[in-house]
XYZ file of N, CA, C and O in Angstrom:
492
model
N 102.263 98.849 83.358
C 102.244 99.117 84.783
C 102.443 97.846 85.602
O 103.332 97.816 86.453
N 101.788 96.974 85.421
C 102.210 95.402 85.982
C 103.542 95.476 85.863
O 103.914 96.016 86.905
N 104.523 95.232 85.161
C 105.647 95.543 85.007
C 106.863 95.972 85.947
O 107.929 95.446 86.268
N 106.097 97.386 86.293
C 106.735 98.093 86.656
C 106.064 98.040 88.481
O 106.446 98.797 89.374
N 105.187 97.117 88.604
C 105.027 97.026 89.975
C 105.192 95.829 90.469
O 104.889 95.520 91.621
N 105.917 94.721 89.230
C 106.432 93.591 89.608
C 107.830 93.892 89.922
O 108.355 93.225 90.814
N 108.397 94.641 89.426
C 109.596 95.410 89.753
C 109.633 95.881 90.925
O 110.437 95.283 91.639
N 108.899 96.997 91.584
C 108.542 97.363 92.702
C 108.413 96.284 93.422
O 109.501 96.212 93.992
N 108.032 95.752 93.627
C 107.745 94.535 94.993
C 108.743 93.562 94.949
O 108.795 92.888 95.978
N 109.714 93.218 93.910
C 110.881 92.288 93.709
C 111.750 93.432 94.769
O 112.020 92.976 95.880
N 112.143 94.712 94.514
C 112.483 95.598 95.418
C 112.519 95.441 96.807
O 113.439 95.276 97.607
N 111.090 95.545 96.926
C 110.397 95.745 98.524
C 110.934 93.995 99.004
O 111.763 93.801 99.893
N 110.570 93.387 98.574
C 111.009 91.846 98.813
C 112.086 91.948 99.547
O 112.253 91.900 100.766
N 113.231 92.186 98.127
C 114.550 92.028 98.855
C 114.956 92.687 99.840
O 115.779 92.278 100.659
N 114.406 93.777 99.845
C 114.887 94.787 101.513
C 114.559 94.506 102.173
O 115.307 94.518 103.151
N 112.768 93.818 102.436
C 112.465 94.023 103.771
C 112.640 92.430 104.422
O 112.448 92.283 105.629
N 113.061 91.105 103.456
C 113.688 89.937 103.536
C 114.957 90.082 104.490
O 115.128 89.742 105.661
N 115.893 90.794 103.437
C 117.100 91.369 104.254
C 117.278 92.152 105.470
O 118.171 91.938 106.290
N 116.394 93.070 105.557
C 116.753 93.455 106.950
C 115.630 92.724 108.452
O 115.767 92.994 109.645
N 114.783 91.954 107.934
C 113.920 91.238 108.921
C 115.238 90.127 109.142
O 115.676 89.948 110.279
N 115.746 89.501 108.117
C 116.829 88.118 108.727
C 118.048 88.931 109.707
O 118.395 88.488 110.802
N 118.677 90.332 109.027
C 118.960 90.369 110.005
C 118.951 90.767 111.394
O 119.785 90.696 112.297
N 117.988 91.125 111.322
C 117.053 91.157 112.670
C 116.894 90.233 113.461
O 117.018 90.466 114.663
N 116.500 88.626 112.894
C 116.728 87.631 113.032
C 117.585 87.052 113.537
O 117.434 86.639 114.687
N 118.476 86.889 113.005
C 119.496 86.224 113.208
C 121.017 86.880 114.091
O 122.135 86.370 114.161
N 120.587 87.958 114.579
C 121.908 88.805 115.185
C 121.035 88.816 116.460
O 119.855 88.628 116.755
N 122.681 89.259 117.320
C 122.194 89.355 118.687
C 121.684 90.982 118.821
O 122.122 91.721 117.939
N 120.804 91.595 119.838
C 120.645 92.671 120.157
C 121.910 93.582 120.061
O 122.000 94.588 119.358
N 122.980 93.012 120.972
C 124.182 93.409 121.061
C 124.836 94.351 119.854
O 125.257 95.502 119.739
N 124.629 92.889 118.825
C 125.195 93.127 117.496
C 125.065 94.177 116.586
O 125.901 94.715 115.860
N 123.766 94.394 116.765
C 122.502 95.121 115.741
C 122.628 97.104 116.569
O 122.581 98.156 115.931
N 122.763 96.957 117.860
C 123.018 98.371 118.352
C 123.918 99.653 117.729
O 123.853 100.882 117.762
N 124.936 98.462 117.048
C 126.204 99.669 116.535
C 125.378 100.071 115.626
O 125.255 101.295 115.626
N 124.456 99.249 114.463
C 124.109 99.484 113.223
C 122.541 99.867 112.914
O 121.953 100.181 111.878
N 122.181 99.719 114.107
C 120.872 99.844 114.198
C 120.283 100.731 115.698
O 119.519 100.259 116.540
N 120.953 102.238 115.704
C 121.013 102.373 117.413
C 119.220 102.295 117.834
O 118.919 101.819 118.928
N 118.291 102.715 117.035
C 116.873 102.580 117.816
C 116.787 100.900 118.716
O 116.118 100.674 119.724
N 117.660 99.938 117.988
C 117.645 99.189 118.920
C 117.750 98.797 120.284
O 117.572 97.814 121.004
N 118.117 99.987 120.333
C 118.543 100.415 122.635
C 116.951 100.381 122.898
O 116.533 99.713 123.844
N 116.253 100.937 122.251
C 115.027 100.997 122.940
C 113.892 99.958 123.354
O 113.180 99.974 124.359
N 113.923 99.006 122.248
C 113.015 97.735 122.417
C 114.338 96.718 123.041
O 115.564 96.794 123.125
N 113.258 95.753 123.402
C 113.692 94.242 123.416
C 114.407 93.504 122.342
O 114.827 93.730 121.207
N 114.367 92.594 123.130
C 115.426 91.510 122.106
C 114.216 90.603 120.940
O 114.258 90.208 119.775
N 113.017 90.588 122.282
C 112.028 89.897 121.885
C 111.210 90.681 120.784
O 110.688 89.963 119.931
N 111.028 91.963 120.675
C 110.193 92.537 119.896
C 111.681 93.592 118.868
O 111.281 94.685 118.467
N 112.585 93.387 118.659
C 112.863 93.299 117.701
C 113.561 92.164 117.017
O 114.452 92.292 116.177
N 113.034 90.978 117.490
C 112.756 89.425 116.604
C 111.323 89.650 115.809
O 111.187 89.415 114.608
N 110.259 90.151 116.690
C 109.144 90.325 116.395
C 109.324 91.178 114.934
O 109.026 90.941 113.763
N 109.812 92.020 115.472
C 109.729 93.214 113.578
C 110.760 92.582 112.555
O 110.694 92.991 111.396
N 111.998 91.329 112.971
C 112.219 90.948 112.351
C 111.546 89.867 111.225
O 111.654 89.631 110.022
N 111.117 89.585 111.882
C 109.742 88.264 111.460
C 108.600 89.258 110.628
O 108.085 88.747 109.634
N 108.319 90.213 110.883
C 106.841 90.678 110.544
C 107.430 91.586 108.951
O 106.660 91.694 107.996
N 108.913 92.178 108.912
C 109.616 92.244 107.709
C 109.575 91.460 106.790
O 109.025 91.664 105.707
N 110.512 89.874 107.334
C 110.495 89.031 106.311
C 109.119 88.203 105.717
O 109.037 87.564 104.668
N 108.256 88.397 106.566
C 106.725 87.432 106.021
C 106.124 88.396 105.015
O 105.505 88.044 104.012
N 106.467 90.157 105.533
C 105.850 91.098 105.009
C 106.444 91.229 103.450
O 105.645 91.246 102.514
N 107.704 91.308 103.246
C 108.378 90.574 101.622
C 108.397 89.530 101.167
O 108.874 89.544 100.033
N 107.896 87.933 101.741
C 107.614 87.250 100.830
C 106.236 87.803 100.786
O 106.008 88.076 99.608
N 105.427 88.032 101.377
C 103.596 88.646 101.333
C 103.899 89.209 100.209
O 103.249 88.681 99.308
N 104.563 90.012 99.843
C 104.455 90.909 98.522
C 104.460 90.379 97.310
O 103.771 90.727 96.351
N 105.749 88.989 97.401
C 105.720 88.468 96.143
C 105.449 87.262 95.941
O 105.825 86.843 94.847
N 104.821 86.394 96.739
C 104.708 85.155 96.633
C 103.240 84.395 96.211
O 102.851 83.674 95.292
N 102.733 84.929 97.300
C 100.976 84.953 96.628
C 100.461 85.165 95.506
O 99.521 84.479 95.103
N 101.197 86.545 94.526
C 101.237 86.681 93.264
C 101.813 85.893 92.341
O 101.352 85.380 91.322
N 102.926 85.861 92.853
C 103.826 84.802 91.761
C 103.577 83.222 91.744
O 104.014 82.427 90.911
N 102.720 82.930 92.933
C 101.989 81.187 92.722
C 100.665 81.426 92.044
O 100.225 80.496 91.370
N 99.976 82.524 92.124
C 98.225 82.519 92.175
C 97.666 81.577 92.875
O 96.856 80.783 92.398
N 98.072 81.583 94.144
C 97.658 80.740 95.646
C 97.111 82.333 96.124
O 97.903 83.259 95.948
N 96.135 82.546 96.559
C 95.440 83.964 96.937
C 95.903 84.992 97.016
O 96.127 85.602 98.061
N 96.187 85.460 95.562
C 96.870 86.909 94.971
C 96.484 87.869 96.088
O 97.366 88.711 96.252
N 95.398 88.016 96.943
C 95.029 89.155 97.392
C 95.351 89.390 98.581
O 94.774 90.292 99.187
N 96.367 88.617 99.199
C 97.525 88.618 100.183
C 98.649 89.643 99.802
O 99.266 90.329 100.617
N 98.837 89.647 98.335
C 99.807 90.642 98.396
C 99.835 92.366 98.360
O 100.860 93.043 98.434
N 98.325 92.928 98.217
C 98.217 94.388 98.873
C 98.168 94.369 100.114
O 98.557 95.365 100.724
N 97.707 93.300 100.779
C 97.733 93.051 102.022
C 98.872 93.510 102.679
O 99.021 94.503 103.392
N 100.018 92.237 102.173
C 101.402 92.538 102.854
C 101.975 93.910 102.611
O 102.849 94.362 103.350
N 101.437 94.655 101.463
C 102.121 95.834 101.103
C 101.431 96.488 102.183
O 102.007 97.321 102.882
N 100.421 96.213 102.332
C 99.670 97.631 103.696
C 100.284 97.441 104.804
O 100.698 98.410 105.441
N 100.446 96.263 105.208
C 101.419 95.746 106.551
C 102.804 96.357 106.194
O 103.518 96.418 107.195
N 103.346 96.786 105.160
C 104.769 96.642 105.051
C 104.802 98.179 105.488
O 105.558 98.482 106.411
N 103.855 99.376 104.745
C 103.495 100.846 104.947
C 103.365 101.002 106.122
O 103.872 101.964 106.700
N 102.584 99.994 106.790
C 102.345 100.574 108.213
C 103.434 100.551 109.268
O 103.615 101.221 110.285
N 104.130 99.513 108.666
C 105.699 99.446 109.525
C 106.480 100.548 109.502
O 107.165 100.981 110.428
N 106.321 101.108 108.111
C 107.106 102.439 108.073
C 106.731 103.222 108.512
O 107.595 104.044 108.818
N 105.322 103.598 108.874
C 104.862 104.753 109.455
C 105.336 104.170 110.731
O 105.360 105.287 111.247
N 105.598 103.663 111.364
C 105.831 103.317 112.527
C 107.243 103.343 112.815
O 107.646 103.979 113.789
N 108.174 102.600 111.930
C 109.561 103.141 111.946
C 109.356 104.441 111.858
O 109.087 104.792 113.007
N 109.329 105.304 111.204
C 109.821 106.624 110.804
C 108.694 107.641 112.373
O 108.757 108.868 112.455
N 107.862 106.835 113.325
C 107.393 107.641 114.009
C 108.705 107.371 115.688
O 108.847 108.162 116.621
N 109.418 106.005 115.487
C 110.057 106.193 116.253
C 111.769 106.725 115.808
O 112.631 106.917 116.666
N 111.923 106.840 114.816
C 112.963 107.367 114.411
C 113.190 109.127 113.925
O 114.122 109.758 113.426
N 111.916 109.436 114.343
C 111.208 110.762 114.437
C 111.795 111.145 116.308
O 112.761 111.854 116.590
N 111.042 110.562 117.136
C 111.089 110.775 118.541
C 112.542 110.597 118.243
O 112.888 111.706 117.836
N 113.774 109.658 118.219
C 114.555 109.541 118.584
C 115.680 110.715 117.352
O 116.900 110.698 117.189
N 114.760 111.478 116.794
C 115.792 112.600 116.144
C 116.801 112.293 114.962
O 117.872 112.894 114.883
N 116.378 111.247 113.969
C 116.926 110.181 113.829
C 116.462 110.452 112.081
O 116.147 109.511 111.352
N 116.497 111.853 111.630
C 116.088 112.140 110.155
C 116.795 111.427 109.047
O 116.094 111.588 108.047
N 117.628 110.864 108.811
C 117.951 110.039 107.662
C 116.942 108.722 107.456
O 116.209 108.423 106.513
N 117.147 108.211 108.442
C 116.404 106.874 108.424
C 114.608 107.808 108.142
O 113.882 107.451 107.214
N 114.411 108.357 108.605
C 113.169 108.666 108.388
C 112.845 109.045 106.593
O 111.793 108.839 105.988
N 113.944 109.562 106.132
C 114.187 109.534 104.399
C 113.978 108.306 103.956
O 113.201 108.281 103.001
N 114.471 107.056 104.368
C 114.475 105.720 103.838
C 113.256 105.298 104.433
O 113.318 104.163 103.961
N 112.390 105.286 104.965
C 111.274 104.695 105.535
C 110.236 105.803 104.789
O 109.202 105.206 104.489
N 110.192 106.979 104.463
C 109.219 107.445 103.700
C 109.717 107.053 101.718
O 108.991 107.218 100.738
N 110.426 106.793 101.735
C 110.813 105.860 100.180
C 109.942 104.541 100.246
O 109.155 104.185 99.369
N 110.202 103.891 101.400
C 109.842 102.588 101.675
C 108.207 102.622 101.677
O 107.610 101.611 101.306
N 107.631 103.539 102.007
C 106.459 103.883 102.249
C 105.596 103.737 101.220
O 104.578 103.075 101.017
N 106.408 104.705 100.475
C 106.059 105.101 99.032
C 105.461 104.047 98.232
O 104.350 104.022 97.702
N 106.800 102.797 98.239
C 106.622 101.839 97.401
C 105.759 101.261 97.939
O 104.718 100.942 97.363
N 106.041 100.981 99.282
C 104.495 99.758 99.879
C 103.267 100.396 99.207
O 102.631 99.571 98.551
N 102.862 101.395 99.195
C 101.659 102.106 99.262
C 101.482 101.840 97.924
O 100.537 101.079 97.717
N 102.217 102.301 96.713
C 101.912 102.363 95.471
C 101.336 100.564 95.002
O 100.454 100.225 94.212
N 102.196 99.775 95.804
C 102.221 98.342 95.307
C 100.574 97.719 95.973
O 99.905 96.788 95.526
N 100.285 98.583 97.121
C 98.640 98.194 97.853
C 97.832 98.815 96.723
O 96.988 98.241 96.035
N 98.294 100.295 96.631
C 97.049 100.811 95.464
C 97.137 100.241 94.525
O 96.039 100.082 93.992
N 98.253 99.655 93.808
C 98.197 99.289 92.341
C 97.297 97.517 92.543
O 96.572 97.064 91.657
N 97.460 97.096 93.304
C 97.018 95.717 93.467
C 95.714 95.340 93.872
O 95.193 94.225 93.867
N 95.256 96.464 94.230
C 93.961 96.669 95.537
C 93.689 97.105 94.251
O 93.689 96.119 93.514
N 93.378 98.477 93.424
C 92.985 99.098 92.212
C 93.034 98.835 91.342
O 92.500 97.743 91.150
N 93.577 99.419 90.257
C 93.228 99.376 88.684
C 94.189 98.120 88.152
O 93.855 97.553 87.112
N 95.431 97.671 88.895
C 96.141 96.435 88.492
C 96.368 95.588 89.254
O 97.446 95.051 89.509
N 94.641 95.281 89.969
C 94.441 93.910 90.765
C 94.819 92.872 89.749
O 95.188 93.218 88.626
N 94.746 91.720 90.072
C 94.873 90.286 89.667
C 93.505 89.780 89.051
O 93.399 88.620 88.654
């Protein structure tokens, strides 16, 4: 099971790395064609969820993989779940059911990677 939830969070890593930079690093402008919930916030607070993505995937795997305070990484997985419940509650209002498929996947894994780390395959 370690294994298979070091796997899981190498996962969660790379997605939520990837889409926090580009969050990051694009203009509002940019991100609208590909990202339309972006009409709704700021420029400033979706830098904010860009940032709180990428800290939230190294959180998953980094703390573990130094044993510098392993118990940061159910942490970041609960932060990472709660983002999704939160994506998928505004991509809900905005009618917006696919993405709400990929954010309850995303969910999934955060959650399994908090229980498995928090529970029976803490550190």
């Amino acid at each position: 099971m370690h294994t298979f939830l070091w796997i899981v969070q190498a996962f969660l890593a790379a997605a939520f790395i990837l889409a926090g930079l580009g969050k990051l690093t694009q203009s509002k402008e940019k991100l609208e064609p590909v990202l339309p919930w972006t009409r709704d916030f700021s420029a400033g607070t979706i830098r904010l969820i860009g940032a709180a993505e990428v800290l939230g995937g190294l959180g998953v795997v980094l703390p573990a993989a130094t044993g510098i305070a392993p118990v940061l990484t159910p942490l970041a997985a609960t932060g990472l779940a709660v983002i999704m419940v939160l994506a998928a509650i505004t991509h809900a209002r905005r009618k917006e059911p696919t993405a709400i498929g990929a954010n309850a996947i995303l969910f999934v894994l955060a959650a399994l990677v908090a229980w498995g780390r928090f529970g029976p395959y803490a550190w």
